[in-house]
Amino acid sequence: MKQPLGVILAGGLATRMGGGDKALLPLGGRPLLGHVIERLQPQVAALALNANGDAARFESTGLPVIADSIPGFAGPLAGVLAGLDWAAEQGAEAIVTVAADTPFFPCDLVPRLLLTAEGQTHPLVLAATKGDAQTKSKSRSGLIRHPTFGLWPVALRDDLRAALQGGLKKVVLWTDKHGGRECLFPSDPFDLFFNVNTPEDLTRAEELL
């Protein structure tokens, strides 16, 4: 498979941060988004940002900004669909998504997702870690899946569009239906998929940085 394209998901409402763009919050003297771009860009063939509203606020990144095509903030899957539609225009086979508020995700995310997808007709893999947390994204194998970090096939974009138009919100319901796999990442010395949801999380991220 050709190198996938990358899509940074920044379409959330950031309600626990008081609204606005979490991706533009400062971390270590530069926007949170800058850390995410720095980690993902070397791993993919091209990069875009999924965000809604005025795209000009992200102009300094130099990235194309793609908005959700499903109205009403339909969740991360709407961002995945927007990314798949963009990738289809580029002639790509797949995308890898990451969350804009997760500055420490693995630097080998993409190659490990690709390795896990070997043999799949349609490459569909979610990142996962071990843990004791009670979460709706926990799989039958007991792993905690991270639904915004995944490898997604362009070939299934119309199926995803139909599912979203039918009201689907839960990522893992769709990935399970299509035989999605899990790629296990270590969670030591800390959870690399730690994301910034609250002001306290931002303080923690500064400490980790």
mmCIF file with all atom_site columns, N, CA, C and O in Angstrom, residues 11-50:
data_model
loop_
_atom_site.group_PDB
_atom_site.id
_atom_site.type_symbol
_atom_site.label_atom_id
_atom_site.label_alt_id
_atom_site.label_comp_id
_atom_site.label_asym_id
_atom_site.label_entity_id
_atom_site.label_seq_id
_atom_site.pdbx_PDB_ins_code
_atom_site.Cartn_x
_atom_site.Cartn_y
_atom_site.Cartn_z
_atom_site.occupancy
_atom_site.B_iso_or_equiv
_atom_site.pdbx_formal_charge
_atom_site.auth_seq_id
_atom_site.auth_comp_id
_atom_site.auth_asym_id
_atom_site.auth_atom_id
_atom_site.pdbx_PDB_model_num
ATOM 1   N N  . GLY A 1 11 ? -11.974 19.166 14.961 1.00 0.00 ? 11 GLY A N  1
ATOM 2   C CA . GLY A 1 11 ? -13.333 19.651 14.788 1.00 0.00 ? 11 GLY A CA 1
ATOM 3   C C  . GLY A 1 11 ? -14.191 19.633 16.031 1.00 0.00 ? 11 GLY A C  1
ATOM 4   O O  . GLY A 1 11 ? -15.390 19.904 15.960 1.00 0.00 ? 11 GLY A O  1
ATOM 5   N N  . GLY A 1 12 ? -13.603 19.315 17.199 1.00 0.00 ? 12 GLY A N  1
ATOM 6   C CA . GLY A 1 12 ? -14.380 19.220 18.436 1.00 0.00 ? 12 GLY A CA 1
ATOM 7   C C  . GLY A 1 12 ? -14.799 20.582 18.968 1.00 0.00 ? 12 GLY A C  1
ATOM 8   O O  . GLY A 1 12 ? -14.317 21.631 18.518 1.00 0.00 ? 12 GLY A O  1
ATOM 9   N N  . LEU A 1 13 ? -15.669 20.559 19.962 1.00 0.00 ? 13 LEU A N  1
ATOM 10  C CA . LEU A 1 13 ? -16.211 21.797 20.516 1.00 0.00 ? 13 LEU A CA 1
ATOM 11  C C  . LEU A 1 13 ? -15.435 22.328 21.716 1.00 0.00 ? 13 LEU A C  1
ATOM 12  O O  . LEU A 1 13 ? -15.647 23.451 22.156 1.00 0.00 ? 13 LEU A O  1
ATOM 13  N N  . ALA A 1 14 ? -14.545 21.501 22.295 1.00 0.00 ? 14 ALA A N  1
ATOM 14  C CA . ALA A 1 14 ? -13.684 21.915 23.417 1.00 0.00 ? 14 ALA A CA 1
ATOM 15  C C  . ALA A 1 14 ? -14.487 22.487 24.579 1.00 0.00 ? 14 ALA A C  1
ATOM 16  O O  . ALA A 1 14 ? -14.094 23.478 25.189 1.00 0.00 ? 14 ALA A O  1
ATOM 17  N N  . THR A 1 15 ? -15.605 21.850 24.918 1.00 0.00 ? 15 THR A N  1
ATOM 18  C CA . THR A 1 15 ? -16.487 22.392 25.961 1.00 0.00 ? 15 THR A CA 1
ATOM 19  C C  . THR A 1 15 ? -15.810 22.434 27.321 1.00 0.00 ? 15 THR A C  1
ATOM 20  O O  . THR A 1 15 ? -16.043 23.353 28.109 1.00 0.00 ? 15 THR A O  1
ATOM 21  N N  . ARG A 1 16 ? -14.935 21.452 27.622 1.00 0.00 ? 16 ARG A N  1
ATOM 22  C CA . ARG A 1 16 ? -14.289 21.421 28.938 1.00 0.00 ? 16 ARG A CA 1
ATOM 23  C C  . ARG A 1 16 ? -13.152 22.435 29.061 1.00 0.00 ? 16 ARG A C  1
ATOM 24  O O  . ARG A 1 16 ? -12.615 22.649 30.146 1.00 0.00 ? 16 ARG A O  1
ATOM 25  N N  . MET A 1 17 ? -12.785 23.055 27.929 1.00 0.00 ? 17 MET A N  1
ATOM 26  C CA . MET A 1 17 ? -11.789 24.124 27.965 1.00 0.00 ? 17 MET A CA 1
ATOM 27  C C  . MET A 1 17 ? -12.463 25.486 27.807 1.00 0.00 ? 17 MET A C  1
ATOM 28  O O  . MET A 1 17 ? -11.795 26.499 27.603 1.00 0.00 ? 17 MET A O  1
ATOM 29  N N  . GLY A 1 18 ? -13.797 25.502 27.870 1.00 0.00 ? 18 GLY A N  1
ATOM 30  C CA . GLY A 1 18 ? -14.520 26.757 27.726 1.00 0.00 ? 18 GLY A CA 1
ATOM 31  C C  . GLY A 1 18 ? -14.774 27.160 26.290 1.00 0.00 ? 18 GLY A C  1
ATOM 32  O O  . GLY A 1 18 ? -15.074 28.320 26.000 1.00 0.00 ? 18 GLY A O  1
ATOM 33  N N  . GLY A 1 19 ? -14.668 26.195 25.368 1.00 0.00 ? 19 GLY A N  1
ATOM 34  C CA . GLY A 1 19 ? -14.885 26.482 23.961 1.00 0.00 ? 19 GLY A CA 1
ATOM 35  C C  . GLY A 1 19 ? -13.626 26.965 23.279 1.00 0.00 ? 19 GLY A C  1
ATOM 36  O O  . GLY A 1 19 ? -12.556 27.036 23.868 1.00 0.00 ? 19 GLY A O  1
ATOM 37  N N  . GLY A 1 20 ? -13.740 27.299 21.998 1.00 0.00 ? 20 GLY A N  1
ATOM 38  C CA . GLY A 1 20 ? -12.579 27.760 21.237 1.00 0.00 ? 20 GLY A CA 1
ATOM 39  C C  . GLY A 1 20 ? -11.777 26.599 20.673 1.00 0.00 ? 20 GLY A C  1
ATOM 40  O O  . GLY A 1 20 ? -12.225 25.453 20.647 1.00 0.00 ? 20 GLY A O  1
ATOM 41  N N  . ASP A 1 21 ? -10.579 26.904 20.223 1.00 0.00 ? 21 ASP A N  1
ATOM 42  C CA . ASP A 1 21 ? -9.724  25.908 19.580 1.00 0.00 ? 21 ASP A CA 1
ATOM 43  C C  . ASP A 1 21 ? -8.658  25.402 20.544 1.00 0.00 ? 21 ASP A C  1
ATOM 44  O O  . ASP A 1 21 ? -7.689  26.118 20.826 1.00 0.00 ? 21 ASP A O  1
ATOM 45  N N  . LYS A 1 22 ? -8.815  24.185 21.018 1.00 0.00 ? 22 LYS A N  1
ATOM 46  C CA . LYS A 1 22 ? -7.773  23.596 21.868 1.00 0.00 ? 22 LYS A CA 1
ATOM 47  C C  . LYS A 1 22 ? -6.447  23.532 21.125 1.00 0.00 ? 22 LYS A C  1
ATOM 48  O O  . LYS A 1 22 ? -5.378  23.698 21.712 1.00 0.00 ? 22 LYS A O  1
ATOM 49  N N  . ALA A 1 23 ? -6.529  23.275 19.823 1.00 0.00 ? 23 ALA A N  1
ATOM 50  C CA . ALA A 1 23 ? -5.317  23.089 19.031 1.00 0.00 ? 23 ALA A CA 1
ATOM 51  C C  . ALA A 1 23 ? -4.407  24.317 19.037 1.00 0.00 ? 23 ALA A C  1
ATOM 52  O O  . ALA A 1 23 ? -3.211  24.202 18.793 1.00 0.00 ? 23 ALA A O  1
ATOM 53  N N  . LEU A 1 24 ? -4.973  25.480 19.322 1.00 0.00 ? 24 LEU A N  1
ATOM 54  C CA . LEU A 1 24 ? -4.195  26.716 19.295 1.00 0.00 ? 24 LEU A CA 1
ATOM 55  C C  . LEU A 1 24 ? -3.712  27.151 20.674 1.00 0.00 ? 24 LEU A C  1
ATOM 56  O O  . LEU A 1 24 ? -3.038  28.173 20.808 1.00 0.00 ? 24 LEU A O  1
ATOM 57  N N  . LEU A 1 25 ? -4.028  26.367 21.702 1.00 0.00 ? 25 LEU A N  1
ATOM 58  C CA . LEU A 1 25 ? -3.540  26.680 23.048 1.00 0.00 ? 25 LEU A CA 1
ATOM 59  C C  . LEU A 1 25 ? -2.022  26.540 23.096 1.00 0.00 ? 25 LEU A C  1
ATOM 60  O O  . LEU A 1 25 ? -1.444  25.666 22.442 1.00 0.00 ? 25 LEU A O  1
ATOM 61  N N  . PRO A 1 26 ? -1.347  27.390 23.879 1.00 0.00 ? 26 PRO A N  1
ATOM 62  C CA . PRO A 1 26 ? 0.114   27.322 23.924 1.00 0.00 ? 26 PRO A CA 1
ATOM 63  C C  . PRO A 1 26 ? 0.615   26.150 24.777 1.00 0.00 ? 26 PRO A C  1
ATOM 64  O O  . PRO A 1 26 ? 0.093   25.875 25.854 1.00 0.00 ? 26 PRO A O  1
ATOM 65  N N  . LEU A 1 27 ? 1.616   25.479 24.266 1.00 0.00 ? 27 LEU A N  1
ATOM 66  C CA . LEU A 1 27 ? 2.291   24.400 24.992 1.00 0.00 ? 27 LEU A CA 1
ATOM 67  C C  . LEU A 1 27 ? 3.781   24.504 24.678 1.00 0.00 ? 27 LEU A C  1
ATOM 68  O O  . LEU A 1 27 ? 4.183   24.367 23.524 1.00 0.00 ? 27 LEU A O  1
ATOM 69  N N  . GLY A 1 28 ? 4.567   24.778 25.700 1.00 0.00 ? 28 GLY A N  1
ATOM 70  C CA . GLY A 1 28 ? 6.008   24.900 25.477 1.00 0.00 ? 28 GLY A CA 1
ATOM 71  C C  . GLY A 1 28 ? 6.364   26.031 24.536 1.00 0.00 ? 28 GLY A C  1
ATOM 72  O O  . GLY A 1 28 ? 7.322   25.935 23.755 1.00 0.00 ? 28 GLY A O  1
ATOM 73  N N  . GLY A 1 29 ? 5.581   27.109 24.563 1.00 0.00 ? 29 GLY A N  1
ATOM 74  C CA . GLY A 1 29 ? 5.916   28.280 23.770 1.00 0.00 ? 29 GLY A CA 1
ATOM 75  C C  . GLY A 1 29 ? 5.399   28.281 22.350 1.00 0.00 ? 29 GLY A C  1
ATOM 76  O O  . GLY A 1 29 ? 5.707   29.197 21.573 1.00 0.00 ? 29 GLY A O  1
ATOM 77  N N  . ARG A 1 30 ? 4.630   27.270 21.964 1.00 0.00 ? 30 ARG A N  1
ATOM 78  C CA . ARG A 1 30 ? 4.020   27.257 20.631 1.00 0.00 ? 30 ARG A CA 1
ATOM 79  C C  . ARG A 1 30 ? 2.683   26.536 20.706 1.00 0.00 ? 30 ARG A C  1
ATOM 80  O O  . ARG A 1 30 ? 2.396   25.840 21.680 1.00 0.00 ? 30 ARG A O  1
ATOM 81  N N  . PRO A 1 31 ? 1.848   26.662 19.687 1.00 0.00 ? 31 PRO A N  1
ATOM 82  C CA . PRO A 1 31 ? 0.525   26.033 19.757 1.00 0.00 ? 31 PRO A CA 1
ATOM 83  C C  . PRO A 1 31 ? 0.610   24.512 19.886 1.00 0.00 ? 31 PRO A C  1
ATOM 84  O O  . PRO A 1 31 ? 1.526   23.871 19.344 1.00 0.00 ? 31 PRO A O  1
ATOM 85  N N  . LEU A 1 32 ? -0.333  23.958 20.611 1.00 0.00 ? 32 LEU A N  1
ATOM 86  C CA . LEU A 1 32 ? -0.471  22.505 20.734 1.00 0.00 ? 32 LEU A CA 1
ATOM 87  C C  . LEU A 1 32 ? -0.421  21.836 19.370 1.00 0.00 ? 32 LEU A C  1
ATOM 88  O O  . LEU A 1 32 ? 0.225   20.799 19.173 1.00 0.00 ? 32 LEU A O  1
ATOM 89  N N  . LEU A 1 33 ? -1.095  22.458 18.409 1.00 0.00 ? 33 LEU A N  1
ATOM 90  C CA . LEU A 1 33 ? -1.140  21.903 17.052 1.00 0.00 ? 33 LEU A CA 1
ATOM 91  C C  . LEU A 1 33 ? 0.243   21.753 16.436 1.00 0.00 ? 33 LEU A C  1
ATOM 92  O O  . LEU A 1 33 ? 0.498   20.816 15.665 1.00 0.00 ? 33 LEU A O  1
ATOM 93  N N  . GLY A 1 34 ? 1.157   22.653 16.788 1.00 0.00 ? 34 GLY A N  1
ATOM 94  C CA . GLY A 1 34 ? 2.502   22.565 16.246 1.00 0.00 ? 34 GLY A CA 1
ATOM 95  C C  . GLY A 1 34 ? 3.210   21.278 16.628 1.00 0.00 ? 34 GLY A C  1
ATOM 96  O O  . GLY A 1 34 ? 3.944   20.680 15.826 1.00 0.00 ? 34 GLY A O  1
ATOM 97  N N  . HIS A 1 35 ? 2.985   20.825 17.853 1.00 0.00 ? 35 HIS A N  1
ATOM 98  C CA . HIS A 1 35 ? 3.581   19.562 18.309 1.00 0.00 ? 35 HIS A CA 1
ATOM 99  C C  . HIS A 1 35 ? 3.004   18.381 17.537 1.00 0.00 ? 35 HIS A C  1
ATOM 100 O O  . HIS A 1 35 ? 3.722   17.436 17.201 1.00 0.00 ? 35 HIS A O  1
ATOM 101 N N  . VAL A 1 36 ? 1.702   18.454 17.277 1.00 0.00 ? 36 VAL A N  1
ATOM 102 C CA . VAL A 1 36 ? 1.021   17.361 16.563 1.00 0.00 ? 36 VAL A CA 1
ATOM 103 C C  . VAL A 1 36 ? 1.513   17.287 15.117 1.00 0.00 ? 36 VAL A C  1
ATOM 104 O O  . VAL A 1 36 ? 1.823   16.200 14.603 1.00 0.00 ? 36 VAL A O  1
ATOM 105 N N  . ILE A 1 37 ? 1.608   18.434 14.461 1.00 0.00 ? 37 ILE A N  1
ATOM 106 C CA . ILE A 1 37 ? 2.106   18.473 13.081 1.00 0.00 ? 37 ILE A CA 1
ATOM 107 C C  . ILE A 1 37 ? 3.524   17.911 13.010 1.00 0.00 ? 37 ILE A C  1
ATOM 108 O O  . ILE A 1 37 ? 3.853   17.109 12.127 1.00 0.00 ? 37 ILE A O  1
ATOM 109 N N  . GLU A 1 38 ? 4.361   18.329 13.943 1.00 0.00 ? 38 GLU A N  1
ATOM 110 C CA . GLU A 1 38 ? 5.764   17.897 13.954 1.00 0.00 ? 38 GLU A CA 1
ATOM 111 C C  . GLU A 1 38 ? 5.884   16.376 14.060 1.00 0.00 ? 38 GLU A C  1
ATOM 112 O O  . GLU A 1 38 ? 6.778   15.777 13.453 1.00 0.00 ? 38 GLU A O  1
ATOM 113 N N  . ARG A 1 39 ? 4.987   15.744 14.806 1.00 0.00 ? 39 ARG A N  1
ATOM 114 C CA . ARG A 1 39 ? 5.047   14.289 14.973 1.00 0.00 ? 39 ARG A CA 1
ATOM 115 C C  . ARG A 1 39 ? 4.482   13.539 13.770 1.00 0.00 ? 39 ARG A C  1
ATOM 116 O O  . ARG A 1 39 ? 4.981   12.474 13.409 1.00 0.00 ? 39 ARG A O  1
ATOM 117 N N  . LEU A 1 40 ? 3.410   14.075 13.181 1.00 0.00 ? 40 LEU A N  1
ATOM 118 C CA . LEU A 1 40 ? 2.739   13.318 12.120 1.00 0.00 ? 40 LEU A CA 1
ATOM 119 C C  . LEU A 1 40 ? 3.340   13.556 10.743 1.00 0.00 ? 40 LEU A C  1
ATOM 120 O O  . LEU A 1 40 ? 3.407   12.621 9.930  1.00 0.00 ? 40 LEU A O  1
ATOM 121 N N  . GLN A 1 41 ? 3.769   14.767 10.454 1.00 0.00 ? 41 GLN A N  1
ATOM 122 C CA . GLN A 1 41 ? 4.190   15.114 9.093  1.00 0.00 ? 41 GLN A CA 1
ATOM 123 C C  . GLN A 1 41 ? 5.257   14.181 8.511  1.00 0.00 ? 41 GLN A C  1
ATOM 124 O O  . GLN A 1 41 ? 5.157   13.779 7.345  1.00 0.00 ? 41 GLN A O  1
ATOM 125 N N  . PRO A 1 42 ? 6.283   13.782 9.283  1.00 0.00 ? 42 PRO A N  1
ATOM 126 C CA . PRO A 1 42 ? 7.292   12.894 8.701  1.00 0.00 ? 42 PRO A CA 1
ATOM 127 C C  . PRO A 1 42 ? 6.780   11.481 8.407  1.00 0.00 ? 42 PRO A C  1
ATOM 128 O O  . PRO A 1 42 ? 7.450   10.724 7.704  1.00 0.00 ? 42 PRO A O  1
ATOM 129 N N  . GLN A 1 43 ? 5.622   11.135 8.949  1.00 0.00 ? 43 GLN A N  1
ATOM 130 C CA . GLN A 1 43 ? 5.121   9.762  8.830  1.00 0.00 ? 43 GLN A CA 1
ATOM 131 C C  . GLN A 1 43 ? 4.148   9.564  7.665  1.00 0.00 ? 43 GLN A C  1
ATOM 132 O O  . GLN A 1 43 ? 3.764   8.427  7.375  1.00 0.00 ? 43 GLN A O  1
ATOM 133 N N  . VAL A 1 44 ? 3.731   10.657 7.004  1.00 0.00 ? 44 VAL A N  1
ATOM 134 C CA . VAL A 1 44 ? 2.687   10.563 5.985  1.00 0.00 ? 44 VAL A CA 1
ATOM 135 C C  . VAL A 1 44 ? 3.126   11.252 4.696  1.00 0.00 ? 44 VAL A C  1
ATOM 136 O O  . VAL A 1 44 ? 4.079   12.024 4.677  1.00 0.00 ? 44 VAL A O  1
ATOM 137 N N  . ALA A 1 45 ? 2.384   10.967 3.606  1.00 0.00 ? 45 ALA A N  1
ATOM 138 C CA . ALA A 1 45 ? 2.730   11.530 2.303  1.00 0.00 ? 45 ALA A CA 1
ATOM 139 C C  . ALA A 1 45 ? 2.302   12.986 2.171  1.00 0.00 ? 45 ALA A C  1
ATOM 140 O O  . ALA A 1 45 ? 2.930   13.760 1.450  1.00 0.00 ? 45 ALA A O  1
ATOM 141 N N  . ALA A 1 46 ? 1.220   13.355 2.823  1.00 0.00 ? 46 ALA A N  1
ATOM 142 C CA . ALA A 1 46 ? 0.719   14.734 2.827  1.00 0.00 ? 46 ALA A CA 1
ATOM 143 C C  . ALA A 1 46 ? -0.177  14.885 4.046  1.00 0.00 ? 46 ALA A C  1
ATOM 144 O O  . ALA A 1 46 ? -0.625  13.891 4.628  1.00 0.00 ? 46 ALA A O  1
ATOM 145 N N  . LEU A 1 47 ? -0.462  16.129 4.412  1.00 0.00 ? 47 LEU A N  1
ATOM 146 C CA . LEU A 1 47 ? -1.153  16.371 5.675  1.00 0.00 ? 47 LEU A CA 1
ATOM 147 C C  . LEU A 1 47 ? -2.236  17.428 5.490  1.00 0.00 ? 47 LEU A C  1
ATOM 148 O O  . LEU A 1 47 ? -2.060  18.407 4.764  1.00 0.00 ? 47 LEU A O  1
ATOM 149 N N  . ALA A 1 48 ? -3.388  17.213 6.164  1.00 0.00 ? 48 ALA A N  1
ATOM 150 C CA . ALA A 1 48 ? -4.480  18.185 6.168  1.00 0.00 ? 48 ALA A CA 1
ATOM 151 C C  . ALA A 1 48 ? -5.047  18.293 7.574  1.00 0.00 ? 48 ALA A C  1
ATOM 152 O O  . ALA A 1 48 ? -4.820  17.418 8.424  1.00 0.00 ? 48 ALA A O  1
ATOM 153 N N  . LEU A 1 49 ? -5.782  19.363 7.798  1.00 0.00 ? 49 LEU A N  1
ATOM 154 C CA . LEU A 1 49 ? -6.399  19.622 9.096  1.00 0.00 ? 49 LEU A CA 1
ATOM 155 C C  . LEU A 1 49 ? -7.914  19.613 8.933  1.00 0.00 ? 49 LEU A C  1
ATOM 156 O O  . LEU A 1 49 ? -8.451  20.310 8.075  1.00 0.00 ? 49 LEU A O  1
ATOM 157 N N  . ASN A 1 50 ? -8.596  18.793 9.738  1.00 0.00 ? 50 ASN A N  1
ATOM 158 C CA . ASN A 1 50 ? -10.058 18.789 9.748  1.00 0.00 ? 50 ASN A CA 1
ATOM 159 C C  . ASN A 1 50 ? -10.537 19.741 10.835 1.00 0.00 ? 50 ASN A C  1
ATOM 160 O O  . ASN A 1 50 ? -10.294 19.536 12.013 1.00 0.00 ? 50 ASN A O  1
#
